[in-house]
PDB file of C-alpha atoms in Angstrom:
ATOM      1  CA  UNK A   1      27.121  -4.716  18.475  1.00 43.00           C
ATOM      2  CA  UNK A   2      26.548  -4.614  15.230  1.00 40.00           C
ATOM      3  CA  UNK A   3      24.579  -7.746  14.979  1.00 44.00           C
ATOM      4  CA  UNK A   4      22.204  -6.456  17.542  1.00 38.00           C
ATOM      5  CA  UNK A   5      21.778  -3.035  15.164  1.00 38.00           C
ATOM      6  CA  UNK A   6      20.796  -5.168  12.436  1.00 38.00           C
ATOM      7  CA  UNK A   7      18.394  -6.833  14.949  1.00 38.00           C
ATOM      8  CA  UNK A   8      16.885  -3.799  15.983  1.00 38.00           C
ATOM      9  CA  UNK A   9      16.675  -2.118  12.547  1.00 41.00           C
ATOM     10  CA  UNK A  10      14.905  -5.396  10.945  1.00 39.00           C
ATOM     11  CA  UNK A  11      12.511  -5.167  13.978  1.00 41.00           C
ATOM     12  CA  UNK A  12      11.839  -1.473  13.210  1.00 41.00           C
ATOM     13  CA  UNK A  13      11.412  -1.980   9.190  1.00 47.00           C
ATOM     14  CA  UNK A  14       8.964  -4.820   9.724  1.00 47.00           C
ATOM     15  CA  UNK A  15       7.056  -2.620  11.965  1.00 47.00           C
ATOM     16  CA  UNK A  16       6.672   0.490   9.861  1.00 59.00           C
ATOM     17  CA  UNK A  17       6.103  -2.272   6.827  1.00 71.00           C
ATOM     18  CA  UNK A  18       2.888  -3.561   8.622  1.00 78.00           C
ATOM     19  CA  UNK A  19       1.268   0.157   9.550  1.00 78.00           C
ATOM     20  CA  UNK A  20       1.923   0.567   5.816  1.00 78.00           C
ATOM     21  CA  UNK A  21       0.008  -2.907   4.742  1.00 80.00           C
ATOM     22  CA  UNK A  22      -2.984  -1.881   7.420  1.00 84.00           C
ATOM     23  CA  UNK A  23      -3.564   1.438   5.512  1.00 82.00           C
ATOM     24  CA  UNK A  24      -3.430  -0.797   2.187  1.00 81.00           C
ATOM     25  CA  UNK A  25      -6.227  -3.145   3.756  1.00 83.00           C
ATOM     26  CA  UNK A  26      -8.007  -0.263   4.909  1.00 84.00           C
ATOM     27  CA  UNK A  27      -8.100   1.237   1.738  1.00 81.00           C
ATOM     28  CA  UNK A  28      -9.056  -1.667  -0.124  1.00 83.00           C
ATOM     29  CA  UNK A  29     -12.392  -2.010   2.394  1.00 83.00           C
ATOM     30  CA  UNK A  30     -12.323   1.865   1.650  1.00 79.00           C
ATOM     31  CA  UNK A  31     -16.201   3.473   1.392  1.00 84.00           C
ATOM     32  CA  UNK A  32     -14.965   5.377  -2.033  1.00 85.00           C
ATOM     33  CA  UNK A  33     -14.465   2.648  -3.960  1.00 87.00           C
ATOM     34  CA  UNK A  34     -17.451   1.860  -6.425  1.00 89.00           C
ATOM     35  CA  UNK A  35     -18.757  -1.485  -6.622  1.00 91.00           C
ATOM     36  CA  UNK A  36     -17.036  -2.130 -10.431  1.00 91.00           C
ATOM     37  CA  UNK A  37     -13.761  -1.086  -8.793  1.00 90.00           C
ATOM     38  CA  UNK A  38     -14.099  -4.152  -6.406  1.00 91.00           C
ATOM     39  CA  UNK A  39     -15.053  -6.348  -8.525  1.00 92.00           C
ATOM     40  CA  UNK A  40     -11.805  -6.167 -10.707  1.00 92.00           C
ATOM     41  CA  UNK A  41      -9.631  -6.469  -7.337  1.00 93.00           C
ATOM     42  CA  UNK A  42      -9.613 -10.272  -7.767  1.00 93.00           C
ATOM     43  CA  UNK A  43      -7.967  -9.771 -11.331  1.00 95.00           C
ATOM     44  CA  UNK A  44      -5.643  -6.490 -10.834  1.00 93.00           C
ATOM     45  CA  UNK A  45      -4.371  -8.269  -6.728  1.00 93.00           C
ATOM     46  CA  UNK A  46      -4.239  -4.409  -5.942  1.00 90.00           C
ATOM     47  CA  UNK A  47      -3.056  -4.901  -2.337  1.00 88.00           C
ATOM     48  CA  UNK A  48      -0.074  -7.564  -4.041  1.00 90.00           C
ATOM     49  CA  UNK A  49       0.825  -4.744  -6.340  1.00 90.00           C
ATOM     50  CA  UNK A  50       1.271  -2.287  -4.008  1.00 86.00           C
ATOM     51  CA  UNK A  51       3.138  -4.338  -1.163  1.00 86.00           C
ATOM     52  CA  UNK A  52       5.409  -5.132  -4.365  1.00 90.00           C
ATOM     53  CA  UNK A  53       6.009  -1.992  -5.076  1.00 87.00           C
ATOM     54  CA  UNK A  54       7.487  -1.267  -0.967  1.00 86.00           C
ATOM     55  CA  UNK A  55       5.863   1.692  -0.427  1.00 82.00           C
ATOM     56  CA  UNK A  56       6.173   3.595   2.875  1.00 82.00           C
ATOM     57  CA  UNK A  57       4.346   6.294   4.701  1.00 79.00           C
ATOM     58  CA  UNK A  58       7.052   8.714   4.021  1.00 81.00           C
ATOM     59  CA  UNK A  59       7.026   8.226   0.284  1.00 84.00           C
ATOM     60  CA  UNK A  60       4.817  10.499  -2.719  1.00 86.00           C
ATOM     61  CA  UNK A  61       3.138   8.502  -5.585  1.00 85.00           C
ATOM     62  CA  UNK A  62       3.296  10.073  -8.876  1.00 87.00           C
ATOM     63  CA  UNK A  63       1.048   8.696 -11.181  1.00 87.00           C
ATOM     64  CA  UNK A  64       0.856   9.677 -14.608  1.00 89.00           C
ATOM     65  CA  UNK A  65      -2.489   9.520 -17.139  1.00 89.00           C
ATOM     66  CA  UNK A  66      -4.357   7.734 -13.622  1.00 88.00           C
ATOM     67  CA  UNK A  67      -7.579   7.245 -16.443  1.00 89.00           C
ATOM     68  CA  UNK A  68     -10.462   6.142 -14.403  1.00 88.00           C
ATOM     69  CA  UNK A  69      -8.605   6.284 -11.421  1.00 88.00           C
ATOM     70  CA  UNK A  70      -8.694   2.926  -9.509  1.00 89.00           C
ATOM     71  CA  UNK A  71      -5.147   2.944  -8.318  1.00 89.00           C
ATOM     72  CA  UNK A  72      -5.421   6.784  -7.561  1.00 88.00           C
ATOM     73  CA  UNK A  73      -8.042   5.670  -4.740  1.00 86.00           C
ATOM     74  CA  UNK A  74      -5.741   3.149  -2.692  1.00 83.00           C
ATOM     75  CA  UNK A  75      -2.411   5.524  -3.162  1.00 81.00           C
ATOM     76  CA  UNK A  76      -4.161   8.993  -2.792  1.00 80.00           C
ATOM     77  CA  UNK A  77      -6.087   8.906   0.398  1.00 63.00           C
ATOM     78  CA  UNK A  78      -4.268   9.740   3.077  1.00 55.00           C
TER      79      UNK A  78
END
């Protein structure tokens, strides 16, 4: 029994973890993003930060002194 739980639980995180990594890839392509911002995506690896960092749907973002904003436009959009 409780090997099958575990089963069905891993199952259910690995879903929920690749809805999360489509919105990342969608806001990566994402139309507000200035041509300057993309250009630094090959040094910053913004969608490998943020899959590093685990974040979920159900989770807020706090970020503090965002200064041009380039992360504020993958984690804000919703």
């Amino acid at each position: 029994m409780l090997i099958c739980s575990m089963f069905l639980f891993s199952q259910l995180n690995a879903a929920d973890s690749s809805a999360t990594r489509g919105k990342i890839e969608e806001a990566l392509g994402g139309s507000i993003r200035e041509a300057a911002e993309i250009a630094r995506d090959a040094n910053r690896k913004p969608g490998e930060v943020l899959e590093f960092f685990g974040l979920e749907d159900d989770m807020k973002v706090l970020e503090i002194s965002p200064a041009t904003g380039y992360w504020s436009k993958f984690v804000g959009p919703t």
